[in-house]
Short mmCIF file of C-alpha atoms in Angstrom, two decimals:
data_model
loop_
_atom_site.label_atom_id
_atom_site.label_comp_id
_atom_site.label_asym_id
_atom_site.label_seq_id
_atom_site.Cartn_x
_atom_site.Cartn_y
_atom_site.Cartn_z
CA GLY A 12 -188.19 -42.78 -151.93
CA GLN A 13 -186.00 -45.82 -151.78
CA ASN A 14 -187.49 -49.21 -152.47
CA ILE A 15 -186.41 -52.84 -152.59
CA ASP A 16 -188.83 -55.42 -154.02
CA GLN A 17 -188.60 -59.18 -153.68
CA PRO A 18 -191.28 -61.89 -153.65
CA THR A 19 -192.81 -62.62 -150.29
CA GLU A 20 -192.70 -66.39 -150.56
CA MET A 21 -191.50 -69.09 -152.96
CA THR A 22 -191.77 -72.86 -152.97
CA ALA A 23 -189.34 -75.27 -154.62
CA THR A 24 -188.55 -78.97 -154.62
CA GLU A 25 -185.53 -80.64 -153.07
CA GLY A 26 -182.79 -81.13 -155.66
CA ALA A 27 -184.18 -78.45 -157.99
CA ILE A 28 -183.01 -74.92 -158.81
CA VAL A 29 -184.67 -71.71 -157.65
CA GLN A 30 -184.08 -68.07 -158.55
CA ILE A 31 -185.02 -65.31 -156.09
CA ASN A 32 -185.30 -61.89 -157.69
CA CYS A 33 -184.68 -58.46 -156.20
CA THR A 34 -185.35 -55.12 -157.87
CA TYR A 35 -184.34 -51.80 -156.38
CA GLN A 36 -184.72 -48.05 -156.72
CA THR A 37 -182.27 -46.25 -154.46
CA SER A 38 -180.44 -42.95 -154.23
CA GLY A 39 -177.09 -44.13 -155.46
CA PHE A 40 -175.64 -47.61 -155.47
CA ASN A 41 -172.57 -48.95 -153.71
CA GLY A 42 -173.28 -52.64 -153.81
CA LEU A 43 -175.92 -55.27 -153.07
CA PHE A 44 -175.94 -57.91 -150.36
CA TRP A 45 -177.80 -61.18 -150.00
CA TYR A 46 -178.31 -62.66 -146.55
CA GLN A 47 -179.88 -65.93 -145.42
CA GLN A 48 -181.98 -66.04 -142.26
CA HIS A 49 -183.30 -69.27 -140.76
CA ALA A 50 -186.33 -68.90 -138.52
CA GLY A 51 -185.32 -67.58 -135.11
CA GLU A 52 -181.70 -67.11 -136.11
CA ALA A 53 -179.34 -64.34 -137.19
CA PRO A 54 -179.17 -63.21 -140.81
CA THR A 55 -175.91 -64.57 -142.25
CA PHE A 56 -173.95 -63.12 -145.14
CA LEU A 57 -174.20 -64.92 -148.48
CA SER A 58 -172.86 -62.58 -151.16
CA TYR A 59 -171.94 -59.05 -152.17
CA ASN A 60 -172.11 -57.72 -155.74
CA VAL A 61 -170.98 -54.29 -156.89
CA LEU A 62 -170.12 -54.99 -160.54
CA ASP A 63 -172.44 -56.39 -163.19
CA GLY A 64 -172.36 -60.10 -163.72
CA LEU A 65 -172.59 -63.43 -161.99
CA GLU A 66 -170.68 -64.40 -158.85
CA GLU A 67 -170.65 -68.11 -158.10
CA LYS A 68 -170.03 -69.55 -154.66
CA GLY A 69 -170.69 -73.26 -154.47
CA ARG A 70 -174.40 -74.03 -154.86
CA PHE A 71 -175.27 -70.34 -154.56
CA SER A 72 -174.77 -67.68 -157.24
CA SER A 73 -175.70 -64.01 -157.27
CA PHE A 74 -176.24 -61.85 -160.33
CA LEU A 75 -176.34 -58.07 -160.69
CA SER A 76 -177.45 -55.69 -163.44
CA ARG A 77 -176.97 -52.11 -162.31
CA SER A 78 -178.59 -50.63 -165.43
CA LYS A 79 -181.77 -52.59 -164.71
CA GLY A 80 -181.70 -52.18 -160.94
CA TYR A 81 -181.96 -55.94 -160.66
CA SER A 82 -180.32 -58.82 -158.89
CA TYR A 83 -181.08 -62.47 -158.35
CA LEU A 84 -179.89 -65.22 -156.06
CA LEU A 85 -179.70 -68.65 -157.68
CA LEU A 86 -179.75 -71.74 -155.50
CA LYS A 87 -178.88 -75.07 -157.11
CA GLU A 88 -179.31 -78.65 -155.90
CA LEU A 89 -181.71 -77.50 -153.24
CA GLN A 90 -181.53 -79.11 -149.83
CA MET A 91 -184.09 -79.06 -147.03
CA LYS A 92 -181.71 -76.92 -144.97
CA ASP A 93 -182.05 -74.16 -147.60
CA SER A 94 -185.55 -73.46 -146.26
CA ALA A 95 -185.09 -69.94 -144.91
CA SER A 96 -185.75 -66.30 -145.65
CA TYR A 97 -183.43 -64.57 -148.12
CA LEU A 98 -182.86 -60.85 -147.61
CA CYS A 99 -181.73 -58.45 -150.33
CA ALA A 100 -180.09 -55.17 -149.23
CA VAL A 101 -178.63 -52.30 -151.26
CA VAL A 102 -175.90 -49.90 -150.12
CA ASP A 103 -177.01 -46.40 -151.09
CA SER A 104 -174.98 -43.26 -151.78
CA ASN A 105 -174.65 -42.58 -148.03
CA TYR A 106 -173.37 -46.13 -147.44
CA GLN A 107 -176.59 -47.00 -145.66
CA LEU A 108 -178.14 -50.42 -146.12
CA ILE A 109 -181.64 -50.37 -147.60
CA TRP A 110 -183.38 -53.68 -146.91
CA GLY A 111 -186.04 -55.65 -148.72
CA ALA A 112 -188.73 -57.45 -146.71
CA GLY A 113 -187.20 -60.84 -147.51
CA THR A 114 -188.32 -63.89 -149.45
CA LYS A 115 -189.40 -66.95 -147.50
CA LEU A 116 -188.23 -70.05 -149.37
CA ILE A 117 -190.04 -73.31 -148.65
CA ILE A 118 -188.38 -76.53 -149.83
CA LYS A 119 -190.58 -79.59 -150.30
CA PRO A 120 -189.31 -83.18 -150.49
CA GLU B 23 -171.11 -67.90 -136.26
CA THR B 24 -170.81 -66.73 -132.63
CA GLY B 25 -169.08 -63.44 -133.37
CA VAL B 26 -172.09 -61.45 -132.15
CA THR B 27 -174.09 -62.57 -129.13
CA GLN B 28 -177.32 -61.20 -127.73
CA THR B 29 -179.12 -61.72 -124.44
CA PRO B 30 -181.78 -62.49 -123.57
CA ARG B 31 -183.02 -64.50 -126.54
CA HIS B 32 -186.63 -64.08 -125.48
CA LEU B 33 -188.26 -61.40 -123.35
CA VAL B 34 -191.85 -60.84 -122.28
CA MET B 35 -192.59 -57.57 -120.53
CA GLY B 36 -195.51 -55.45 -119.47
CA MET B 37 -195.98 -51.92 -120.66
CA THR B 38 -194.80 -50.47 -117.35
CA ASN B 39 -191.63 -52.56 -117.05
CA LYS B 40 -188.06 -51.51 -117.64
CA LYS B 41 -185.69 -53.98 -119.24
CA SER B 42 -182.43 -53.98 -121.19
CA LEU B 43 -181.16 -55.92 -124.17
CA LYS B 44 -177.45 -56.70 -124.40
CA CYS B 45 -175.23 -57.24 -127.41
CA GLU B 46 -171.57 -58.21 -127.47
CA GLN B 47 -169.33 -58.57 -130.50
CA HIS B 48 -166.07 -60.52 -130.51
CA LEU B 49 -164.93 -59.48 -133.99
CA GLY B 50 -162.91 -56.35 -133.19
CA HIS B 51 -165.35 -54.20 -135.15
CA ASN B 52 -165.76 -50.46 -134.69
CA ALA B 53 -169.40 -50.01 -135.72
CA MET B 54 -172.50 -51.48 -134.07
CA TYR B 55 -176.18 -51.32 -134.98
CA TRP B 56 -179.63 -51.97 -133.53
CA TYR B 57 -182.37 -53.13 -135.90
CA LYS B 58 -186.04 -53.92 -135.43
CA GLN B 59 -187.43 -56.81 -137.48
CA SER B 60 -191.20 -57.19 -137.76
CA ALA B 61 -192.94 -59.93 -139.71
CA LYS B 62 -192.96 -59.39 -143.46
CA LYS B 63 -191.33 -55.96 -143.15
CA PRO B 64 -187.82 -54.78 -144.04
CA LEU B 65 -185.27 -54.45 -141.30
CA GLU B 66 -185.63 -51.06 -139.64
CA LEU B 67 -182.38 -49.41 -138.58
CA MET B 68 -182.82 -47.89 -135.11
CA PHE B 69 -179.40 -46.77 -133.92
CA VAL B 70 -175.83 -46.72 -135.21
CA TYR B 71 -172.66 -46.36 -133.17
CA SER B 72 -169.14 -45.81 -134.44
CA LEU B 73 -166.29 -46.04 -131.94
CA GLU B 74 -168.82 -45.70 -129.11
CA GLU B 75 -170.28 -42.47 -130.52
CA ARG B 76 -173.89 -42.48 -131.66
CA VAL B 77 -173.98 -41.31 -135.25
CA GLU B 78 -177.54 -42.04 -136.23
CA ASN B 79 -180.95 -42.18 -134.63
CA ASN B 80 -183.65 -42.88 -137.15
CA SER B 81 -186.46 -41.05 -135.35
CA VAL B 82 -186.86 -43.81 -132.78
CA PRO B 83 -189.28 -43.13 -129.88
CA SER B 84 -187.61 -42.10 -126.64
CA ARG B 85 -188.90 -45.23 -124.90
CA PHE B 86 -185.91 -46.91 -126.59
CA SER B 87 -182.57 -45.73 -125.20
CA PRO B 88 -179.26 -47.09 -126.50
CA GLU B 89 -175.96 -47.24 -124.67
CA CYS B 90 -172.52 -48.13 -125.99
CA PRO B 91 -169.97 -48.25 -123.14
CA ASN B 92 -167.19 -49.58 -125.38
CA SER B 93 -166.73 -50.82 -128.93
CA SER B 94 -167.59 -54.42 -127.97
CA HIS B 95 -170.83 -53.86 -126.08
CA LEU B 96 -174.16 -52.34 -126.98
CA PHE B 97 -177.30 -52.07 -124.89
CA LEU B 98 -180.88 -51.16 -125.66
CA HIS B 99 -182.80 -49.93 -122.62
CA LEU B 100 -186.56 -50.32 -122.82
CA HIS B 101 -189.24 -48.55 -120.77
CA THR B 102 -192.99 -48.03 -121.06
CA LEU B 103 -193.16 -49.94 -124.33
CA GLN B 104 -196.28 -50.45 -126.40
CA PRO B 105 -197.66 -53.75 -127.77
CA GLU B 106 -196.69 -52.63 -131.30
CA ASP B 107 -193.05 -52.69 -130.17
CA SER B 108 -193.21 -56.49 -130.09
CA ALA B 109 -190.67 -57.67 -132.65
CA LEU B 110 -187.27 -59.29 -133.11
CA TYR B 111 -184.48 -56.91 -132.12
CA LEU B 112 -181.24 -57.59 -133.93
CA CYS B 113 -177.79 -56.31 -133.15
CA ALA B 114 -175.09 -56.16 -135.83
CA SER B 115 -171.50 -55.04 -136.16
CA SER B 116 -169.18 -54.12 -139.02
CA GLN B 117 -165.53 -53.25 -139.37
CA GLU B 118 -166.02 -49.53 -139.96
CA LEU B 119 -168.95 -47.20 -140.42
CA GLY B 120 -168.96 -45.99 -143.98
CA GLY B 121 -166.05 -48.25 -144.70
CA GLY B 122 -167.07 -48.77 -148.24
CA GLY B 123 -169.92 -50.66 -149.80
CA SER B 124 -168.42 -54.07 -149.11
CA ASP B 125 -168.26 -53.57 -145.34
CA THR B 126 -170.32 -56.57 -144.27
CA GLN B 127 -172.59 -56.44 -141.26
CA TYR B 128 -172.57 -59.48 -138.95
CA PHE B 129 -175.69 -60.14 -136.95
CA GLY B 130 -176.52 -61.60 -133.59
CA PRO B 131 -179.40 -64.07 -133.19
CA GLY B 132 -181.74 -61.41 -131.89
CA THR B 133 -184.03 -60.94 -128.91
CA ARG B 134 -187.67 -61.88 -129.47
CA LEU B 135 -189.57 -59.22 -127.51
CA THR B 136 -193.24 -59.50 -126.60
CA VAL B 137 -194.95 -56.53 -124.94
CA LEU B 138 -198.19 -57.36 -123.17
#
């Protein structure tokens, strides 16, 4: 079967750096998405990786290793507004999105 | 981001009621999706429409009935639901179905459904 694993919950301090990991086993691979979802709101697109390596976008960066079936989202200079759930999703060989259960990130002052 | 809107935002209904959820996208996209989001579970894809044609139904119970009258609007008709159907129902749209791995889905804020 297809599977996406990410930690259920993480806690970090304002101003610090946090890394949210995502591992996957899917039938085929056509890219990996990260979304941010604040409580009671829509998931919003953060990043898309299809090639190995690091993509940087402001305070957020996303890394992919296809050989290891692994990605991470790196958040720098954490702010209170970064408290949210972060969803990892993989595009499989049928171009369907396979979703992880999400990681709830709690930022403390 | 107000490209995808959903109404109502909250809905409480009894098991014998009939209600409908509405989704509208203002992005000119050709594909629309209904998802169910339950606490601590992955998003569950329910229905997919491409150019108003239903292309996927992931074994969803018949008490959920989708309707796509045009490429901008999507409905989810609900009848005789069960308490376990209580969840957040999300609508999304993308440019094309199967338009390549980078075809990003844009989500509405969801309808929080409670079935008593």
